[in-house]
């Protein structure tokens, strides 16, 4: 859809990536293909292993860290959340 973003994310062991706070609400879907990731959402850590996914909506910053000993591969889709109709 319009405004959707798709990323393949590869992180070396102990590497991290941070997405800043979004101006508008977004729906984030993260799927892990290889490795183990720790995802920090609203200060809460979530561990994701291969073939596991996480989806959430909001404007919070998003921190993803590879907690494994080898490269992790994941896929991220970010979609804008439509504003409520008036």
XYZ file of N, CA and C in Angstrom:
258
model
N 0.801 -1.178 0.000
C 0.000 0.000 0.000
C 0.853 1.254 0.000
N 0.206 2.370 -0.122
C 0.894 3.649 -0.162
C 1.531 3.946 1.189
N 2.801 4.287 1.178
C 3.514 4.612 2.400
C 4.105 3.422 3.132
N 3.885 2.195 2.631
C 4.468 1.011 3.254
C 5.971 0.998 3.017
N 6.714 0.485 3.987
C 8.163 0.346 3.853
C 8.530 -1.085 4.219
N 9.424 -1.683 3.432
C 9.880 -3.057 3.664
C 11.395 -3.038 3.756
N 11.937 -3.698 4.767
C 13.388 -3.734 4.961
C 13.846 -5.154 5.240
N 14.988 -5.519 4.679
C 15.700 -6.713 5.135
C 16.753 -6.182 6.093
N 16.773 -6.699 7.299
C 17.688 -6.220 8.325
C 18.662 -7.330 8.675
N 19.953 -7.039 8.517
C 21.006 -7.980 8.906
C 21.851 -7.290 9.969
N 21.946 -7.927 11.119
C 22.725 -7.359 12.216
C 23.815 -8.333 12.631
N 25.039 -7.826 12.762
C 26.148 -8.631 13.268
C 25.898 -8.948 14.740
N 26.615 -9.915 15.262
C 26.475 -10.278 16.673
C 26.661 -9.041 17.548
N 25.767 -8.838 18.480
C 25.763 -7.735 19.449
C 25.525 -6.355 18.821
N 25.160 -6.299 17.564
C 24.844 -5.017 16.917
C 23.385 -4.649 17.215
N 23.098 -3.351 17.114
C 21.740 -2.882 17.382
C 21.355 -1.810 16.373
N 20.048 -1.609 16.241
C 19.510 -0.575 15.367
C 18.342 0.075 16.091
N 18.217 1.393 15.946
C 17.155 2.130 16.615
C 16.369 2.934 15.596
N 15.041 2.753 15.599
C 14.150 3.603 14.818
C 13.605 4.635 15.788
N 13.638 5.879 15.402
C 13.189 6.944 16.296
C 11.668 6.953 16.435
N 11.211 7.787 17.349
C 9.777 7.943 17.591
C 9.121 8.454 16.316
N 8.008 7.854 15.936
C 7.295 8.251 14.717
C 6.342 9.403 15.020
N 6.177 10.290 14.051
C 5.242 11.405 14.195
C 3.808 10.891 14.146
N 3.543 9.956 13.229
C 2.211 9.378 13.064
C 2.251 7.907 13.468
N 1.131 7.388 13.905
C 1.059 5.978 14.295
C 1.440 5.085 13.123
N 2.076 3.980 13.450
C 2.506 3.018 12.425
C 2.290 1.613 12.956
N 2.142 0.681 12.030
C 2.051 -0.737 12.366
C 3.369 -1.364 11.925
N 4.043 -2.008 12.860
C 5.339 -2.619 12.575
C 5.187 -4.130 12.680
N 5.675 -4.839 11.672
C 5.678 -6.299 11.668
C 7.127 -6.737 11.453
N 7.679 -7.496 12.401
C 9.060 -7.961 12.338
C 9.069 -9.478 12.365
N 9.730 -10.100 11.395
C 9.863 -11.555 11.331
C 11.337 -11.917 11.291
N 11.734 -12.883 12.105
C 13.134 -13.310 12.171
C 13.329 -14.540 11.293
N 14.300 -14.466 10.410
C 14.633 -15.601 9.554
C 15.793 -16.409 10.140
N 16.771 -15.698 10.735
C 17.972 -16.373 11.251
C 18.495 -15.578 12.448
N 18.899 -16.275 13.495
C 19.474 -15.622 14.666
C 18.435 -15.350 15.744
N 18.862 -14.612 16.754
C 17.987 -14.254 17.873
C 18.060 -12.760 18.099
N 16.908 -12.121 18.120
C 16.844 -10.677 18.303
C 16.124 -10.343 19.597
N 16.531 -9.227 20.199
C 15.800 -8.657 21.319
C 15.204 -7.352 20.826
N 13.891 -7.239 20.935
C 13.172 -6.054 20.480
C 12.669 -5.328 21.722
N 12.970 -4.053 21.820
C 12.555 -3.257 22.969
C 11.434 -2.323 22.532
N 10.243 -2.527 23.115
C 9.059 -1.714 22.807
C 8.518 -1.182 24.130
N 8.405 0.124 24.232
C 7.921 0.764 25.455
C 8.683 0.270 26.678
N 9.981 0.062 26.526
C 10.823 -0.368 27.637
C 10.739 -1.845 27.969
N 9.910 -2.595 27.238
C 9.745 -4.028 27.490
C 10.511 -4.842 26.452
N 11.431 -5.733 26.891
C 12.161 -6.570 25.937
C 11.322 -7.765 25.476
N 11.461 -8.096 24.205
C 10.788 -9.253 23.603
C 11.843 -10.022 22.817
N 12.050 -11.303 23.142
C 13.007 -12.139 22.423
C 12.314 -12.795 21.232
N 12.974 -12.744 20.088
C 12.440 -13.376 18.876
C 13.482 -14.326 18.302
N 13.044 -15.518 17.981
C 13.900 -16.552 17.413
C 13.469 -16.824 15.972
N 14.239 -17.636 15.230
C 13.855 -17.932 13.842
C 12.408 -18.421 13.732
N 11.723 -17.925 12.701
C 10.331 -18.245 12.385
C 9.348 -17.659 13.393
N 9.778 -16.689 14.190
C 8.872 -15.989 15.091
C 8.682 -14.559 14.599
N 7.521 -14.000 14.903
C 7.179 -12.651 14.450
C 6.592 -11.851 15.598
N 6.621 -10.544 15.422
C 6.060 -9.622 16.387
C 5.392 -8.500 15.608
N 4.221 -8.096 16.045
C 3.517 -6.989 15.396
C 2.986 -6.056 16.470
N 3.118 -4.746 16.241
C 2.561 -3.785 17.180
C 2.251 -2.490 16.456
N 1.419 -1.677 17.070
C 1.073 -0.353 16.546
C 1.469 0.691 17.565
N 1.851 1.858 17.066
C 2.145 2.958 17.971
C 3.110 3.945 17.361
N 3.584 4.837 18.201
C 4.547 5.854 17.764
C 5.857 5.728 18.533
N 5.987 4.685 19.348
C 7.183 4.514 20.173
C 8.421 4.255 19.337
N 9.583 4.582 19.918
C 10.831 4.215 19.263
C 10.939 2.691 19.294
N 11.753 2.150 18.420
C 11.899 0.707 18.287
C 13.386 0.379 18.292
N 13.810 -0.453 19.217
C 15.202 -0.870 19.316
C 15.287 -2.363 19.037
N 16.173 -2.744 18.129
C 16.363 -4.146 17.770
C 17.838 -4.473 17.973
N 18.125 -5.533 18.747
C 19.515 -5.916 19.015
C 19.692 -7.403 18.778
N 20.806 -7.743 18.142
C 21.162 -9.140 17.927
C 21.826 -9.641 19.198
N 21.178 -10.571 19.892
C 21.730 -11.122 21.128
C 22.436 -12.458 20.887
N 22.549 -12.855 19.627
C 23.204 -14.114 19.276
C 24.699 -13.940 19.033
N 25.337 -15.036 18.615
C 26.786 -15.031 18.380
C 27.141 -14.977 16.899
N 26.137 -14.928 16.029
C 26.380 -14.810 14.590
C 25.364 -13.836 14.000
N 25.520 -13.527 12.720
C 24.625 -12.565 12.070
C 23.164 -13.000 12.165
N 22.291 -12.031 12.423
C 20.846 -12.280 12.450
C 20.232 -11.629 11.214
N 19.233 -12.275 10.647
C 18.525 -11.754 9.482
C 17.040 -11.686 9.812
N 16.447 -10.540 9.528
C 15.020 -10.378 9.759
C 14.423 -9.499 8.675
N 13.100 -9.450 8.669
C 12.376 -8.639 7.694
C 11.392 -7.764 8.452
N 11.327 -6.494 8.078
C 10.499 -5.519 8.768
C 9.578 -4.848 7.754
N 8.291 -4.808 8.070
C 7.317 -4.058 7.268
C 6.736 -2.987 8.179
N 6.763 -1.746 7.716
C 6.201 -0.635 8.479
C 5.110 0.000 7.632
N 3.909 0.067 8.207
C 2.752 0.646 7.503
C 2.179 1.782 8.323
N 1.815 2.871 7.674
C 1.140 3.925 8.409
C -0.253 3.468 8.841
N -0.669 3.876 10.012
C -2.014 3.571 10.495
C -2.905 4.724 10.092
N -3.985 4.447 9.356
C -4.863 5.528 8.926
C -5.454 6.286 10.106
N -5.582 7.590 9.946
C -6.211 8.414 10.982
C -7.700 8.072 11.028
N -8.311 8.113 12.211
C -9.748 7.814 12.310
C -10.583 8.812 11.503
N -11.643 8.318 10.917
C -12.540 9.181 10.125
C -13.288 10.122 11.069
N -13.539 11.298 10.598
C -14.259 12.288 11.421
C -15.698 12.369 11.022
